Every structure is written in structure tokens, then in C-alpha cells.
Amino acid sequence: MTSRLKRTSSLLVTGFLALSTGIAAHAADNVRVRGKIESFKGSTLVVKTREGDTATIKLKQGWKPSSLAKSSVDAIKPGDFVGVTSIPTADGKNGAVEVLIFPAAMKGTGEGSYAWDLQPNSTMTNATVAKAVKSVNGHSLTLTYKGGEKVISIADSTPIVTTAPATEADLKPGATVFVPSQKAADGSLTSGRVVVGKNGVEPPM
């Protein structure tokens, strides 16, 4: 591997470690901003959120942009570490809304299953794939994490992504972003990570 590729790999892992920290956070002062960029100048990012509000986010020193690339359910194998947003289905099971395949170096980061705000009643599960099964109705994953196990079905239409690089130049007005942020007592927002839509792949989480 060339030194340039090594640097790129290191930046991706470092960046998505920060993202996972945001994903795993439960505290009331941690918020997840989803929406489209209105402006980006210096260290200030302004986002029109999916709720219709405008969020102004101060990016911390050393912040990193990243993006995502399309993957497929066939790429998921036992031993992989994934982040899956799921919701209850009519049959009382769990159906995936989106799946993020983490780099091997991030295995165990943010491990667990907890409430998520992508959709009503959604849950985020960061866990190791114990079993991947294909059937006539699609696929299902058996996920294991400390203290628990969950079986989640995956429809063919479910977005499945993995990590990819990005630069500040990708933070253009109109681009879709996912920004795990921290909210101060005065209401101001800060973040060390921006996941931006690129090459037609928007952050599904």
C-alpha cells in the first residue's frame, strides 16, 4: 500500500471513529443535524434541516469531512461490524432502514442497541454480524453485541453504504449532510464531523 493510500485510510478510520462517537452518544446535549447545506464559510456550516429549521454549526479545530459509497447486502459477511437503523415490522420483528458497513479497524466502536431519531420508533444497532442469511423474502442479519442479540431483516431496497473520502470542496450549497453535533447551554452547535452526500450517495442515517 502506498503512503498516500495509507494516509487516506487513516483519515477515513479517524473520521468515522468520530462519527461513531456521535452515533453512540445518548446525552441530551448531543443532536444529529440532517438536511441540506445553505452555506459553508471558514469553520461555519449552515444547514437547512429536514424539520425546516436553519442550523448554524461551528466546526471544531481539526474537523473532518467524509462521505459514503454504495455497497450491497452480499458484501456483508459474518464477522463484519455494522451499524443498522431498524424499525419494528408488522410481524413484530425488526426491519432495516439503512445499513452502514464499518471499516475493520472500527470493530466494536459504539457497540450496542439504542433509540435513534431517523424515524419514529427507530433503533440503531452497532454490532458484529454473527449470521447472514438469504431467503426468498430478502436477507436477514443476526447481530451480536455486549449483552444482546438482534435479528434484522433487510429488504432489497434498503440503502447499504460503506465509508468513503470527502474534501471541504464537497460541502456545496444543496448537498445533503449528516452532522453529529453537540449543543451548548446557549443553544449553539459544534461538531467535529460532517458526512456529505457525494456521487449520488446521500447519508441514509
JSON list of N, CA and C in Angstrom, two decimals, residues 72-152:
[
{"chain": "A", "resi": 72, "resn": "SER", "atom": "N", "xyz": [-23.49, -3.40, -0.96]},
{"chain": "A", "resi": 72, "resn": "SER", "atom": "CA", "xyz": [-24.62, -4.30, -1.16]},
{"chain": "A", "resi": 72, "resn": "SER", "atom": "C", "xyz": [-24.72, -5.29, -0.01]},
{"chain": "A", "resi": 73, "resn": "VAL", "atom": "N", "xyz": [-25.89, -5.87, 0.15]},
{"chain": "A", "resi": 73, "resn": "VAL", "atom": "CA", "xyz": [-26.08, -6.84, 1.23]},
{"chain": "A", "resi": 73, "resn": "VAL", "atom": "C", "xyz": [-25.19, -8.05, 1.02]},
{"chain": "A", "resi": 74, "resn": "ASP", "atom": "N", "xyz": [-24.85, -8.35, -0.22]},
{"chain": "A", "resi": 74, "resn": "ASP", "atom": "CA", "xyz": [-23.99, -9.50, -0.50]},
{"chain": "A", "resi": 74, "resn": "ASP", "atom": "C", "xyz": [-22.56, -9.27, -0.02]},
{"chain": "A", "resi": 75, "resn": "ALA", "atom": "N", "xyz": [-22.21, -8.01, 0.26]},
{"chain": "A", "resi": 75, "resn": "ALA", "atom": "CA", "xyz": [-20.87, -7.71, 0.75]},
{"chain": "A", "resi": 75, "resn": "ALA", "atom": "C", "xyz": [-20.74, -7.93, 2.25]},
{"chain": "A", "resi": 76, "resn": "ILE", "atom": "N", "xyz": [-21.88, -8.10, 2.93]},
{"chain": "A", "resi": 76, "resn": "ILE", "atom": "CA", "xyz": [-21.86, -8.29, 4.38]},
{"chain": "A", "resi": 76, "resn": "ILE", "atom": "C", "xyz": [-21.65, -9.76, 4.71]},
{"chain": "A", "resi": 77, "resn": "LYS", "atom": "N", "xyz": [-20.66, -10.02, 5.56]},
{"chain": "A", "resi": 77, "resn": "LYS", "atom": "CA", "xyz": [-20.35, -11.41, 5.91]},
{"chain": "A", "resi": 77, "resn": "LYS", "atom": "C", "xyz": [-20.17, -11.54, 7.42]},
{"chain": "A", "resi": 78, "resn": "PRO", "atom": "N", "xyz": [-20.30, -12.75, 7.95]},
{"chain": "A", "resi": 78, "resn": "PRO", "atom": "CA", "xyz": [-20.08, -12.96, 9.39]},
{"chain": "A", "resi": 78, "resn": "PRO", "atom": "C", "xyz": [-18.72, -12.40, 9.83]},
{"chain": "A", "resi": 79, "resn": "GLY", "atom": "N", "xyz": [-18.73, -11.72, 10.96]},
{"chain": "A", "resi": 79, "resn": "GLY", "atom": "CA", "xyz": [-17.52, -11.10, 11.48]},
{"chain": "A", "resi": 79, "resn": "GLY", "atom": "C", "xyz": [-17.43, -9.62, 11.19]},
{"chain": "A", "resi": 80, "resn": "ASP", "atom": "N", "xyz": [-18.19, -9.14, 10.20]},
{"chain": "A", "resi": 80, "resn": "ASP", "atom": "CA", "xyz": [-18.21, -7.71, 9.91]},
{"chain": "A", "resi": 80, "resn": "ASP", "atom": "C", "xyz": [-18.88, -6.95, 11.05]},
{"chain": "A", "resi": 81, "resn": "PHE", "atom": "N", "xyz": [-18.48, -5.70, 11.19]},
{"chain": "A", "resi": 81, "resn": "PHE", "atom": "CA", "xyz": [-19.10, -4.82, 12.18]},
{"chain": "A", "resi": 81, "resn": "PHE", "atom": "C", "xyz": [-19.94, -3.80, 11.42]},
{"chain": "A", "resi": 82, "resn": "VAL", "atom": "N", "xyz": [-21.22, -3.70, 11.76]},
{"chain": "A", "resi": 82, "resn": "VAL", "atom": "CA", "xyz": [-22.14, -2.85, 11.02]},
{"chain": "A", "resi": 82, "resn": "VAL", "atom": "C", "xyz": [-22.95, -1.97, 11.96]},
{"chain": "A", "resi": 83, "resn": "GLY", "atom": "N", "xyz": [-23.48, -0.89, 11.40]},
{"chain": "A", "resi": 83, "resn": "GLY", "atom": "CA", "xyz": [-24.45, -0.06, 12.10]},
{"chain": "A", "resi": 83, "resn": "GLY", "atom": "C", "xyz": [-25.75, -0.12, 11.34]},
{"chain": "A", "resi": 84, "resn": "VAL", "atom": "N", "xyz": [-26.81, -0.58, 11.98]},
{"chain": "A", "resi": 84, "resn": "VAL", "atom": "CA", "xyz": [-28.09, -0.79, 11.29]},
{"chain": "A", "resi": 84, "resn": "VAL", "atom": "C", "xyz": [-29.19, -0.01, 12.01]},
{"chain": "A", "resi": 85, "resn": "THR", "atom": "N", "xyz": [-29.85, 0.88, 11.27]},
{"chain": "A", "resi": 85, "resn": "THR", "atom": "CA", "xyz": [-31.05, 1.50, 11.80]},
{"chain": "A", "resi": 85, "resn": "THR", "atom": "C", "xyz": [-32.23, 0.62, 11.43]},
{"chain": "A", "resi": 86, "resn": "SER", "atom": "N", "xyz": [-33.07, 0.30, 12.41]},
{"chain": "A", "resi": 86, "resn": "SER", "atom": "CA", "xyz": [-34.21, -0.58, 12.14]},
{"chain": "A", "resi": 86, "resn": "SER", "atom": "C", "xyz": [-35.46, -0.05, 12.83]},
{"chain": "A", "resi": 87, "resn": "ILE", "atom": "N", "xyz": [-36.60, -0.52, 12.34]},
{"chain": "A", "resi": 87, "resn": "ILE", "atom": "CA", "xyz": [-37.89, -0.19, 12.95]},
{"chain": "A", "resi": 87, "resn": "ILE", "atom": "C", "xyz": [-38.69, -1.48, 13.10]},
{"chain": "A", "resi": 88, "resn": "PRO", "atom": "N", "xyz": [-39.65, -1.50, 14.04]},
{"chain": "A", "resi": 88, "resn": "PRO", "atom": "CA", "xyz": [-40.48, -2.70, 14.20]},
{"chain": "A", "resi": 88, "resn": "PRO", "atom": "C", "xyz": [-41.33, -2.92, 12.94]},
{"chain": "A", "resi": 89, "resn": "THR", "atom": "N", "xyz": [-41.51, -4.17, 12.57]},
{"chain": "A", "resi": 89, "resn": "THR", "atom": "CA", "xyz": [-42.34, -4.51, 11.42]},
{"chain": "A", "resi": 89, "resn": "THR", "atom": "C", "xyz": [-43.68, -5.08, 11.88]},
{"chain": "A", "resi": 90, "resn": "ALA", "atom": "N", "xyz": [-44.59, -5.28, 10.94]},
{"chain": "A", "resi": 90, "resn": "ALA", "atom": "CA", "xyz": [-45.94, -5.74, 11.29]},
{"chain": "A", "resi": 90, "resn": "ALA", "atom": "C", "xyz": [-45.93, -7.10, 11.95]},
{"chain": "A", "resi": 91, "resn": "ASP", "atom": "N", "xyz": [-44.93, -7.92, 11.64]},
{"chain": "A", "resi": 91, "resn": "ASP", "atom": "CA", "xyz": [-44.87, -9.26, 12.24]},
{"chain": "A", "resi": 91, "resn": "ASP", "atom": "C", "xyz": [-44.13, -9.28, 13.57]},
{"chain": "A", "resi": 92, "resn": "GLY", "atom": "N", "xyz": [-43.82, -8.09, 14.10]},
{"chain": "A", "resi": 92, "resn": "GLY", "atom": "CA", "xyz": [-43.18, -8.00, 15.40]},
{"chain": "A", "resi": 92, "resn": "GLY", "atom": "C", "xyz": [-41.67, -8.14, 15.36]},
{"chain": "A", "resi": 93, "resn": "LYS", "atom": "N", "xyz": [-41.10, -8.20, 14.17]},
{"chain": "A", "resi": 93, "resn": "LYS", "atom": "CA", "xyz": [-39.65, -8.33, 14.04]},
{"chain": "A", "resi": 93, "resn": "LYS", "atom": "C", "xyz": [-39.03, -6.96, 13.78]},
{"chain": "A", "resi": 94, "resn": "ASN", "atom": "N", "xyz": [-37.79, -6.94, 13.31]},
{"chain": "A", "resi": 94, "resn": "ASN", "atom": "CA", "xyz": [-37.08, -5.70, 13.05]},
{"chain": "A", "resi": 94, "resn": "ASN", "atom": "C", "xyz": [-36.70, -5.62, 11.58]},
{"chain": "A", "resi": 95, "resn": "GLY", "atom": "N", "xyz": [-37.04, -4.50, 10.95]},
{"chain": "A", "resi": 95, "resn": "GLY", "atom": "CA", "xyz": [-36.69, -4.30, 9.55]},
{"chain": "A", "resi": 95, "resn": "GLY", "atom": "C", "xyz": [-35.70, -3.17, 9.39]},
{"chain": "A", "resi": 96, "resn": "ALA", "atom": "N", "xyz": [-34.66, -3.39, 8.60]},
{"chain": "A", "resi": 96, "resn": "ALA", "atom": "CA", "xyz": [-33.62, -2.39, 8.43]},
{"chain": "A", "resi": 96, "resn": "ALA", "atom": "C", "xyz": [-34.11, -1.20, 7.61]},
{"chain": "A", "resi": 97, "resn": "VAL", "atom": "N", "xyz": [-33.73, 0.00, 8.03]},
{"chain": "A", "resi": 97, "resn": "VAL", "atom": "CA", "xyz": [-33.98, 1.22, 7.28]},
{"chain": "A", "resi": 97, "resn": "VAL", "atom": "C", "xyz": [-32.73, 1.60, 6.49]},
{"chain": "A", "resi": 98, "resn": "GLU", "atom": "N", "xyz": [-31.57, 1.33, 7.07]},
{"chain": "A", "resi": 98, "resn": "GLU", "atom": "CA", "xyz": [-30.29, 1.58, 6.40]},
{"chain": "A", "resi": 98, "resn": "GLU", "atom": "C", "xyz": [-29.22, 0.75, 7.09]},
{"chain": "A", "resi": 99, "resn": "VAL", "atom": "N", "xyz": [-28.13, 0.48, 6.37]},
{"chain": "A", "resi": 99, "resn": "VAL", "atom": "CA", "xyz": [-27.02, -0.30, 6.91]},
{"chain": "A", "resi": 99, "resn": "VAL", "atom": "C", "xyz": [-25.70, 0.39, 6.55]},
{"chain": "A", "resi": 100, "resn": "LEU", "atom": "N", "xyz": [-24.85, 0.60, 7.54]},
{"chain": "A", "resi": 100, "resn": "LEU", "atom": "CA", "xyz": [-23.50, 1.12, 7.33]},
{"chain": "A", "resi": 100, "resn": "LEU", "atom": "C", "xyz": [-22.50, 0.02, 7.67]},
{"chain": "A", "resi": 101, "resn": "ILE", "atom": "N", "xyz": [-21.65, -0.33, 6.71]},
{"chain": "A", "resi": 101, "resn": "ILE", "atom": "CA", "xyz": [-20.59, -1.31, 6.94]},
{"chain": "A", "resi": 101, "resn": "ILE", "atom": "C", "xyz": [-19.34, -0.55, 7.38]},
{"chain": "A", "resi": 102, "resn": "PHE", "atom": "N", "xyz": [-18.90, -0.79, 8.62]},
{"chain": "A", "resi": 102, "resn": "PHE", "atom": "CA", "xyz": [-17.75, -0.09, 9.15]},
{"chain": "A", "resi": 102, "resn": "PHE", "atom": "C", "xyz": [-16.43, -0.71, 8.68]},
{"chain": "A", "resi": 103, "resn": "PRO", "atom": "N", "xyz": [-15.36, 0.09, 8.62]},
{"chain": "A", "resi": 103, "resn": "PRO", "atom": "CA", "xyz": [-14.03, -0.49, 8.36]},
{"chain": "A", "resi": 103, "resn": "PRO", "atom": "C", "xyz": [-13.65, -1.45, 9.48]},
{"chain": "A", "resi": 104, "resn": "ALA", "atom": "N", "xyz": [-12.83, -2.44, 9.15]},
{"chain": "A", "resi": 104, "resn": "ALA", "atom": "CA", "xyz": [-12.43, -3.45, 10.13]},
{"chain": "A", "resi": 104, "resn": "ALA", "atom": "C", "xyz": [-11.78, -2.83, 11.36]},
{"chain": "A", "resi": 105, "resn": "ALA", "atom": "N", "xyz": [-11.05, -1.73, 11.16]},
{"chain": "A", "resi": 105, "resn": "ALA", "atom": "CA", "xyz": [-10.34, -1.10, 12.28]},
{"chain": "A", "resi": 105, "resn": "ALA", "atom": "C", "xyz": [-11.29, -0.49, 13.31]},
{"chain": "A", "resi": 106, "resn": "MET", "atom": "N", "xyz": [-12.55, -0.33, 12.95]},
{"chain": "A", "resi": 106, "resn": "MET", "atom": "CA", "xyz": [-13.52, 0.29, 13.85]},
{"chain": "A", "resi": 106, "resn": "MET", "atom": "C", "xyz": [-14.40, -0.72, 14.56]},
{"chain": "A", "resi": 107, "resn": "LYS", "atom": "N", "xyz": [-14.11, -1.99, 14.41]},
{"chain": "A", "resi": 107, "resn": "LYS", "atom": "CA", "xyz": [-14.94, -3.02, 15.03]},
{"chain": "A", "resi": 107, "resn": "LYS", "atom": "C", "xyz": [-15.06, -2.79, 16.54]},
{"chain": "A", "resi": 108, "resn": "GLY", "atom": "N", "xyz": [-16.29, -2.76, 17.04]},
{"chain": "A", "resi": 108, "resn": "GLY", "atom": "CA", "xyz": [-16.54, -2.56, 18.47]},
{"chain": "A", "resi": 108, "resn": "GLY", "atom": "C", "xyz": [-16.86, -1.13, 18.85]},
{"chain": "A", "resi": 109, "resn": "THR", "atom": "N", "xyz": [-16.65, -0.19, 17.93]},
{"chain": "A", "resi": 109, "resn": "THR", "atom": "CA", "xyz": [-16.90, 1.21, 18.25]},
{"chain": "A", "resi": 109, "resn": "THR", "atom": "C", "xyz": [-18.40, 1.50, 18.37]},
{"chain": "A", "resi": 110, "resn": "GLY", "atom": "N", "xyz": [-18.81, 2.11, 19.46]},
{"chain": "A", "resi": 110, "resn": "GLY", "atom": "CA", "xyz": [-20.21, 2.46, 19.66]},
{"chain": "A", "resi": 110, "resn": "GLY", "atom": "C", "xyz": [-21.11, 1.24, 19.77]},
{"chain": "A", "resi": 111, "resn": "GLU", "atom": "N", "xyz": [-20.55, 0.12, 20.22]},
{"chain": "A", "resi": 111, "resn": "GLU", "atom": "CA", "xyz": [-21.30, -1.13, 20.25]},
{"chain": "A", "resi": 111, "resn": "GLU", "atom": "C", "xyz": [-22.54, -1.05, 21.14]},
{"chain": "A", "resi": 112, "resn": "GLY", "atom": "N", "xyz": [-23.63, -1.60, 20.65]},
{"chain": "A", "resi": 112, "resn": "GLY", "atom": "CA", "xyz": [-24.86, -1.63, 21.43]},
{"chain": "A", "resi": 112, "resn": "GLY", "atom": "C", "xyz": [-26.08, -1.39, 20.56]},
{"chain": "A", "resi": 113, "resn": "SER", "atom": "N", "xyz": [-27.25, -1.35, 21.19]},
{"chain": "A", "resi": 113, "resn": "SER", "atom": "CA", "xyz": [-28.51, -1.09, 20.51]},
{"chain": "A", "resi": 113, "resn": "SER", "atom": "C", "xyz": [-29.28, -0.07, 21.32]},
{"chain": "A", "resi": 114, "resn": "TYR", "atom": "N", "xyz": [-29.66, 1.04, 20.69]},
{"chain": "A", "resi": 114, "resn": "TYR", "atom": "CA", "xyz": [-30.26, 2.14, 21.42]},
{"chain": "A", "resi": 114, "resn": "TYR", "atom": "C", "xyz": [-31.20, 2.93, 20.53]},
{"chain": "A", "resi": 115, "resn": "ALA", "atom": "N", "xyz": [-32.03, 3.76, 21.16]},
{"chain": "A", "resi": 115, "resn": "ALA", "atom": "CA", "xyz": [-33.01, 4.56, 20.44]},
{"chain": "A", "resi": 115, "resn": "ALA", "atom": "C", "xyz": [-32.32, 5.49, 19.45]},
{"chain": "A", "resi": 116, "resn": "TRP", "atom": "N", "xyz": [-32.98, 5.71, 18.31]},
{"chain": "A", "resi": 116, "resn": "TRP", "atom": "CA", "xyz": [-32.43, 6.52, 17.23]},
{"chain": "A", "resi": 116, "resn": "TRP", "atom": "C", "xyz": [-33.52, 7.43, 16.70]},
{"chain": "A", "resi": 117, "resn": "ASP", "atom": "N", "xyz": [-33.18, 8.53, 16.09]},
{"chain": "A", "resi": 117, "resn": "ASP", "atom": "CA", "xyz": [-34.18, 9.51, 15.69]},
{"chain": "A", "resi": 117, "resn": "ASP", "atom": "C", "xyz": [-34.33, 9.67, 14.18]},
{"chain": "A", "resi": 118, "resn": "LEU", "atom": "N", "xyz": [-33.93, 8.67, 13.41]},
{"chain": "A", "resi": 118, "resn": "LEU", "atom": "CA", "xyz": [-34.09, 8.76, 11.97]},
{"chain": "A", "resi": 118, "resn": "LEU", "atom": "C", "xyz": [-35.56, 8.71, 11.58]},
{"chain": "A", "resi": 119, "resn": "GLN", "atom": "N", "xyz": [-36.29, 7.79, 12.21]},
{"chain": "A", "resi": 119, "resn": "GLN", "atom": "CA", "xyz": [-37.73, 7.65, 12.03]},
{"chain": "A", "resi": 119, "resn": "GLN", "atom": "C", "xyz": [-38.36, 7.38, 13.40]},
{"chain": "A", "resi": 120, "resn": "PRO", "atom": "N", "xyz": [-39.67, 7.57, 13.54]},
{"chain": "A", "resi": 120, "resn": "PRO", "atom": "CA", "xyz": [-40.33, 7.23, 14.81]},
{"chain": "A", "resi": 120, "resn": "PRO", "atom": "C", "xyz": [-40.09, 5.75, 15.15]},
{"chain": "A", "resi": 121, "resn": "ASN", "atom": "N", "xyz": [-39.77, 5.50, 16.41]},
{"chain": "A", "resi": 121, "resn": "ASN", "atom": "CA", "xyz": [-39.56, 4.14, 16.93]},
{"chain": "A", "resi": 121, "resn": "ASN", "atom": "C", "xyz": [-38.36, 3.44, 16.33]},
{"chain": "A", "resi": 122, "resn": "SER", "atom": "N", "xyz": [-37.44, 4.20, 15.72]},
{"chain": "A", "resi": 122, "resn": "SER", "atom": "CA", "xyz": [-36.26, 3.55, 15.14]},
{"chain": "A", "resi": 122, "resn": "SER", "atom": "C", "xyz": [-35.19, 3.30, 16.19]},
{"chain": "A", "resi": 123, "resn": "THR", "atom": "N", "xyz": [-34.35, 2.31, 15.91]},
{"chain": "A", "resi": 123, "resn": "THR", "atom": "CA", "xyz": [-33.27, 1.89, 16.79]},
{"chain": "A", "resi": 123, "resn": "THR", "atom": "C", "xyz": [-31.98, 1.78, 15.99]},
{"chain": "A", "resi": 124, "resn": "MET", "atom": "N", "xyz": [-30.87, 2.19, 16.59]},
{"chain": "A", "resi": 124, "resn": "MET", "atom": "CA", "xyz": [-29.56, 1.99, 15.97]},
{"chain": "A", "resi": 124, "resn": "MET", "atom": "C", "xyz": [-28.88, 0.83, 16.68]},
{"chain": "A", "resi": 125, "resn": "THR", "atom": "N", "xyz": [-28.38, -0.11, 15.91]},
{"chain": "A", "resi": 125, "resn": "THR", "atom": "CA", "xyz": [-27.64, -1.25, 16.46]},
{"chain": "A", "resi": 125, "resn": "THR", "atom": "C", "xyz": [-26.27, -1.31, 15.81]},
{"chain": "A", "resi": 126, "resn": "ASN", "atom": "N", "xyz": [-25.23, -1.08, 16.61]},
{"chain": "A", "resi": 126, "resn": "ASN", "atom": "CA", "xyz": [-23.85, -1.24, 16.16]},
{"chain": "A", "resi": 126, "resn": "ASN", "atom": "C", "xyz": [-23.37, -2.58, 16.71]},
{"chain": "A", "resi": 127, "resn": "ALA", "atom": "N", "xyz": [-23.12, -3.53, 15.83]},
{"chain": "A", "resi": 127, "resn": "ALA", "atom": "CA", "xyz": [-22.87, -4.88, 16.31]},
{"chain": "A", "resi": 127, "resn": "ALA", "atom": "C", "xyz": [-22.12, -5.71, 15.27]},
{"chain": "A", "resi": 128, "resn": "THR", "atom": "N", "xyz": [-21.69, -6.88, 15.71]},
{"chain": "A", "resi": 128, "resn": "THR", "atom": "CA", "xyz": [-20.98, -7.81, 14.83]},
{"chain": "A", "resi": 128, "resn": "THR", "atom": "C", "xyz": [-21.97, -8.76, 14.17]},
{"chain": "A", "resi": 129, "resn": "VAL", "atom": "N", "xyz": [-21.77, -9.01, 12.90]},
{"chain": "A", "resi": 129, "resn": "VAL", "atom": "CA", "xyz": [-22.63, -9.94, 12.17]},
{"chain": "A", "resi": 129, "resn": "VAL", "atom": "C", "xyz": [-22.26, -11.37, 12.56]},
{"chain": "A", "resi": 130, "resn": "ALA", "atom": "N", "xyz": [-23.20, -12.07, 13.20]},
{"chain": "A", "resi": 130, "resn": "ALA", "atom": "CA", "xyz": [-22.97, -13.47, 13.57]},
{"chain": "A", "resi": 130, "resn": "ALA", "atom": "C", "xyz": [-23.43, -14.40, 12.46]},
{"chain": "A", "resi": 131, "resn": "LYS", "atom": "N", "xyz": [-24.48, -13.97, 11.75]},
{"chain": "A", "resi": 131, "resn": "LYS", "atom": "CA", "xyz": [-25.03, -14.81, 10.68]},
{"chain": "A", "resi": 131, "resn": "LYS", "atom": "C", "xyz": [-25.69, -13.92, 9.64]},
{"chain": "A", "resi": 132, "resn": "ALA", "atom": "N", "xyz": [-25.46, -14.24, 8.37]},
{"chain": "A", "resi": 132, "resn": "ALA", "atom": "CA", "xyz": [-26.11, -13.53, 7.26]},
{"chain": "A", "resi": 132, "resn": "ALA", "atom": "C", "xyz": [-26.83, -14.57, 6.43]},
{"chain": "A", "resi": 133, "resn": "VAL", "atom": "N", "xyz": [-28.16, -14.40, 6.29]},
{"chain": "A", "resi": 133, "resn": "VAL", "atom": "CA", "xyz": [-28.97, -15.41, 5.62]},
{"chain": "A", "resi": 133, "resn": "VAL", "atom": "C", "xyz": [-29.75, -14.78, 4.47]},
{"chain": "A", "resi": 134, "resn": "LYS", "atom": "N", "xyz": [-29.77, -15.45, 3.32]},
{"chain": "A", "resi": 134, "resn": "LYS", "atom": "CA", "xyz": [-30.55, -15.01, 2.18]},
{"chain": "A", "resi": 134, "resn": "LYS", "atom": "C", "xyz": [-31.75, -15.94, 2.01]},
{"chain": "A", "resi": 135, "resn": "SER", "atom": "N", "xyz": [-32.94, -15.36, 1.79]},
{"chain": "A", "resi": 135, "resn": "SER", "atom": "CA", "xyz": [-34.14, -16.16, 1.59]},
{"chain": "A", "resi": 135, "resn": "SER", "atom": "C", "xyz": [-34.97, -15.55, 0.48]},
{"chain": "A", "resi": 136, "resn": "VAL", "atom": "N", "xyz": [-36.10, -16.15, 0.18]},
{"chain": "A", "resi": 136, "resn": "VAL", "atom": "CA", "xyz": [-36.95, -15.64, -0.90]},
{"chain": "A", "resi": 136, "resn": "VAL", "atom": "C", "xyz": [-37.52, -14.28, -0.55]},
{"chain": "A", "resi": 137, "resn": "ASN", "atom": "N", "xyz": [-37.55, -13.94, 0.73]},
{"chain": "A", "resi": 137, "resn": "ASN", "atom": "CA", "xyz": [-38.10, -12.66, 1.17]},
{"chain": "A", "resi": 137, "resn": "ASN", "atom": "C", "xyz": [-37.03, -11.59, 1.37]},
{"chain": "A", "resi": 138, "resn": "GLY", "atom": "N", "xyz": [-35.81, -11.89, 0.96]},
{"chain": "A", "resi": 138, "resn": "GLY", "atom": "CA", "xyz": [-34.72, -10.94, 1.14]},
{"chain": "A", "resi": 138, "resn": "GLY", "atom": "C", "xyz": [-33.61, -11.54, 1.99]},
{"chain": "A", "resi": 139, "resn": "HIS", "atom": "N", "xyz": [-32.99, -10.70, 2.81]},
{"chain": "A", "resi": 139, "resn": "HIS", "atom": "CA", "xyz": [-31.90, -11.14, 3.66]},
{"chain": "A", "resi": 139, "resn": "HIS", "atom": "C", "xyz": [-32.23, -10.85, 5.12]},
{"chain": "A", "resi": 140, "resn": "SER", "atom": "N", "xyz": [-31.52, -11.52, 6.00]},
{"chain": "A", "resi": 140, "resn": "SER", "atom": "CA", "xyz": [-31.61, -11.19, 7.42]},
{"chain": "A", "resi": 140, "resn": "SER", "atom": "C", "xyz": [-30.23, -11.30, 8.04]},
{"chain": "A", "resi": 141, "resn": "LEU", "atom": "N", "xyz": [-29.96, -10.46, 9.02]},
{"chain": "A", "resi": 141, "resn": "LEU", "atom": "CA", "xyz": [-28.70, -10.48, 9.74]},
{"chain": "A", "resi": 141, "resn": "LEU", "atom": "C", "xyz": [-28.96, -10.78, 11.21]},
{"chain": "A", "resi": 142, "resn": "THR", "atom": "N", "xyz": [-28.17, -11.67, 11.76]},
{"chain": "A", "resi": 142, "resn": "THR", "atom": "CA", "xyz": [-28.17, -11.87, 13.21]},
{"chain": "A", "resi": 142, "resn": "THR", "atom": "C", "xyz": [-26.98, -11.10, 13.75]},
{"chain": "A", "resi": 143, "resn": "LEU", "atom": "N", "xyz": [-27.27, -10.10, 14.58]},
{"chain": "A", "resi": 143, "resn": "LEU", "atom": "CA", "xyz": [-26.24, -9.21, 15.11]},
{"chain": "A", "resi": 143, "resn": "LEU", "atom": "C", "xyz": [-26.04, -9.47, 16.59]},
{"chain": "A", "resi": 144, "resn": "THR", "atom": "N", "xyz": [-24.79, -9.51, 17.01]},
{"chain": "A", "resi": 144, "resn": "THR", "atom": "CA", "xyz": [-24.47, -9.71, 18.42]},
{"chain": "A", "resi": 144, "resn": "THR", "atom": "C", "xyz": [-23.67, -8.54, 18.95]},
{"chain": "A", "resi": 145, "resn": "TYR", "atom": "N", "xyz": [-23.99, -8.15, 20.17]},
{"chain": "A", "resi": 145, "resn": "TYR", "atom": "CA", "xyz": [-23.29, -7.07, 20.85]},
{"chain": "A", "resi": 145, "resn": "TYR", "atom": "C", "xyz": [-23.27, -7.39, 22.33]},
{"chain": "A", "resi": 146, "resn": "LYS", "atom": "N", "xyz": [-22.50, -6.67, 23.08]},
{"chain": "A", "resi": 146, "resn": "LYS", "atom": "CA", "xyz": [-22.38, -6.95, 24.51]},
{"chain": "A", "resi": 146, "resn": "LYS", "atom": "C", "xyz": [-23.75, -6.90, 25.16]},
{"chain": "A", "resi": 147, "resn": "GLY", "atom": "N", "xyz": [-24.17, -8.03, 25.70]},
{"chain": "A", "resi": 147, "resn": "GLY", "atom": "CA", "xyz": [-25.43, -8.09, 26.41]},
{"chain": "A", "resi": 147, "resn": "GLY", "atom": "C", "xyz": [-26.65, -8.33, 25.56]},
{"chain": "A", "resi": 148, "resn": "GLY", "atom": "N", "xyz": [-26.47, -8.59, 24.26]},
{"chain": "A", "resi": 148, "resn": "GLY", "atom": "CA", "xyz": [-27.67, -8.79, 23.46]},
{"chain": "A", "resi": 148, "resn": "GLY", "atom": "C", "xyz": [-27.44, -9.36, 22.08]},
{"chain": "A", "resi": 149, "resn": "GLU", "atom": "N", "xyz": [-28.53, -9.67, 21.43]},
{"chain": "A", "resi": 149, "resn": "GLU", "atom": "CA", "xyz": [-28.53, -10.19, 20.07]},
{"chain": "A", "resi": 149, "resn": "GLU", "atom": "C", "xyz": [-29.81, -9.70, 19.39]},
{"chain": "A", "resi": 150, "resn": "LYS", "atom": "N", "xyz": [-29.73, -9.42, 18.12]},
{"chain": "A", "resi": 150, "resn": "LYS", "atom": "CA", "xyz": [-30.90, -8.94, 17.39]},
{"chain": "A", "resi": 150, "resn": "LYS", "atom": "C", "xyz": [-30.87, -9.50, 15.97]},
{"chain": "A", "resi": 151, "resn": "VAL", "atom": "N", "xyz": [-32.04, -9.92, 15.49]},
{"chain": "A", "resi": 151, "resn": "VAL", "atom": "CA", "xyz": [-32.18, -10.37, 14.11]},
{"chain": "A", "resi": 151, "resn": "VAL", "atom": "C", "xyz": [-32.93, -9.29, 13.34]},
{"chain": "A", "resi": 152, "resn": "ILE", "atom": "N", "xyz": [-32.35, -8.83, 12.25]},
{"chain": "A", "resi": 152, "resn": "ILE", "atom": "CA", "xyz": [-32.92, -7.74, 11.47]},
{"chain": "A", "resi": 152, "resn": "ILE", "atom": "C", "xyz": [-33.06, -8.18, 10.01]}
]
